[in-house]
Short mmCIF file of C-alpha atoms in Angstrom, two decimals:
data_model
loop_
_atom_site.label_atom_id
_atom_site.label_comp_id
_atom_site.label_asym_id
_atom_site.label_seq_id
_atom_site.Cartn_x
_atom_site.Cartn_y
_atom_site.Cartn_z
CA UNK I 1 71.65 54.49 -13.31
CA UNK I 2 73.28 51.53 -15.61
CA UNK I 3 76.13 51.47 -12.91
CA UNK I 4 73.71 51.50 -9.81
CA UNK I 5 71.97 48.32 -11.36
CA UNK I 6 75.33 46.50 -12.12
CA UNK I 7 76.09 47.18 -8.30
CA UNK I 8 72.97 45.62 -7.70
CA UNK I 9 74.07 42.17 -9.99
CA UNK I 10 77.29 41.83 -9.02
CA UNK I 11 75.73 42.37 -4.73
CA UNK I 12 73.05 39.53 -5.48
CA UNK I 13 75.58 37.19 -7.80
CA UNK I 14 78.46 37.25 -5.62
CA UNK I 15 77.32 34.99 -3.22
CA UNK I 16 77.68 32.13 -6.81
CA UNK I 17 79.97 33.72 -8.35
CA UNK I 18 83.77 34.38 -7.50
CA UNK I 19 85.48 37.65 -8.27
CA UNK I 20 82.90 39.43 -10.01
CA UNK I 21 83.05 42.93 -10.69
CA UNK I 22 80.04 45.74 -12.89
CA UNK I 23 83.17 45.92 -15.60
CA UNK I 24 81.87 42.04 -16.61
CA UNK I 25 78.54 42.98 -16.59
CA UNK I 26 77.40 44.09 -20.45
CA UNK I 27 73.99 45.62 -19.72
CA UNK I 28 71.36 47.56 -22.07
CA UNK I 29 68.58 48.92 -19.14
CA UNK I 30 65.69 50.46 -21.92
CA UNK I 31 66.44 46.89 -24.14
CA UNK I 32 65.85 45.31 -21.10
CA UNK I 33 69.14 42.87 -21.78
CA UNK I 34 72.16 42.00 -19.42
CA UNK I 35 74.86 39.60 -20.32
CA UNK I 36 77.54 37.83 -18.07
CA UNK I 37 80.93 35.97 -19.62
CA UNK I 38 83.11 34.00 -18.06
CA UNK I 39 81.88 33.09 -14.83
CA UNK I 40 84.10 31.50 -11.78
CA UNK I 41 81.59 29.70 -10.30
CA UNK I 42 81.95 29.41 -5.91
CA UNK I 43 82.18 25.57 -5.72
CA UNK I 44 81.37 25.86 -2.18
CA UNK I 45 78.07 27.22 -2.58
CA UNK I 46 77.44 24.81 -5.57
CA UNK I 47 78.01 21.75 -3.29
CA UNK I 48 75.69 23.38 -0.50
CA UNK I 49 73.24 23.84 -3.21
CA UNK I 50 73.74 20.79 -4.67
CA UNK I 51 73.58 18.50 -1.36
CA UNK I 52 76.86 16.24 -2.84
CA UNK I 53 77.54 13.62 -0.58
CA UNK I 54 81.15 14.23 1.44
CA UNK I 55 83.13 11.98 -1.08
CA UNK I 56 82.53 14.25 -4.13
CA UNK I 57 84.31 17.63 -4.28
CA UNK I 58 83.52 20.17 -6.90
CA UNK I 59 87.53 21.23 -7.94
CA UNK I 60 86.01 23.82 -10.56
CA UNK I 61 82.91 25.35 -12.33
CA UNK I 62 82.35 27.62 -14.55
CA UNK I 63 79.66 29.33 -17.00
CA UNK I 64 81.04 30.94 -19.93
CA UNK I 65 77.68 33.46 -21.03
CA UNK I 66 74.35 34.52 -18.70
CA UNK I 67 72.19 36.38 -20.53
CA UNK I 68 68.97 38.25 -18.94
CA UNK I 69 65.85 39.67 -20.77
CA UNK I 70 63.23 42.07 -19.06
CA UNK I 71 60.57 43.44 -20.87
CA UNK I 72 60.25 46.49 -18.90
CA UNK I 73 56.82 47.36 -20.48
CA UNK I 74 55.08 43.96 -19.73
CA UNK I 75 56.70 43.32 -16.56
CA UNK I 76 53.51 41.83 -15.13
CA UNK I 77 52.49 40.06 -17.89
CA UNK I 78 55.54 38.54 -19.56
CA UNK I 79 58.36 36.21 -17.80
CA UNK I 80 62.01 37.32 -17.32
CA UNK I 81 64.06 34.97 -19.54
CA UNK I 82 67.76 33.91 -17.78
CA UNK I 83 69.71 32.12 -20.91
CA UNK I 84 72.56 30.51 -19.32
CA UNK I 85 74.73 28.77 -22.39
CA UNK I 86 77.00 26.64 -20.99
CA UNK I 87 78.69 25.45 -17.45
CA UNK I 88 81.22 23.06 -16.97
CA UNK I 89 82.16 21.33 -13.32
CA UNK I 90 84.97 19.43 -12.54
CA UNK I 91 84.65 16.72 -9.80
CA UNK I 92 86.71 14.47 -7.93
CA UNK I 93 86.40 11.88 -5.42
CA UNK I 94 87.62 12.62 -1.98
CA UNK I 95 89.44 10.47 0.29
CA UNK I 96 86.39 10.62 3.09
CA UNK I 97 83.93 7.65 3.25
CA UNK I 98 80.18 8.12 3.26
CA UNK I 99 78.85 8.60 7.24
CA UNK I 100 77.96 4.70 8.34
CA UNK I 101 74.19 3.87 8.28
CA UNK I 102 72.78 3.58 11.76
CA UNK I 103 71.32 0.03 12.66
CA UNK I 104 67.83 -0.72 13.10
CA UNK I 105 67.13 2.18 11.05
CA UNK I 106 64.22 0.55 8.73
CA UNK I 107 62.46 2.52 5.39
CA UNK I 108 58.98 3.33 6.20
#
């Protein structure tokens, strides 16, 4: 079962996340506690997600610990907790300009 539900992480994280496999995932199903390390973030997806103008380019990011707590018994009742300790991004400044700003465009 534990390696069904790590399938199921790594399926729904992989779209953020680059190279992620269940062998990262730590996970404790009847505690109710999953833990992540050392996350390569997908910067493509970040700058989608983000909306970052053209001249800004996310070179790296990366989240060193994701922790997850469900409490199986009070799944209705009490909130799943995502702890995510630290991520660090790495941006630089492209060479491409900002589109131009149409004329006669007015702020209404």
């Amino acid at each position: 079962m534990t390696s069904i539900i790590k399938n199921q992480i790594v399926k729904h994280l992989s779209k953020f996340a680059k190279n992620i496999t269940p062998d990262q995932i730590s996970l404790d199903v009847l505690k109710g506690k999953s833990e992540l390390k050392n996350i390569v973030l997908n910067e493509e997806v970040l700058t989608e997600v983000l909306e970052l103008p053209v001249w800004l380019r996310i070179r790296k990011a990366t989240c060193n610990r994701v922790a997850v707590k469900i409490q199986w018994m009070k799944l209705k009742s009490a909130p799943i907790e995502l702890f995510i300790d630290e991520i660090q991004v790495d941006i630089i400044l492209t060479a491409e300009k900002p589109p131009p700003k149409k004329k006669g465009a007015s702020l209404k």
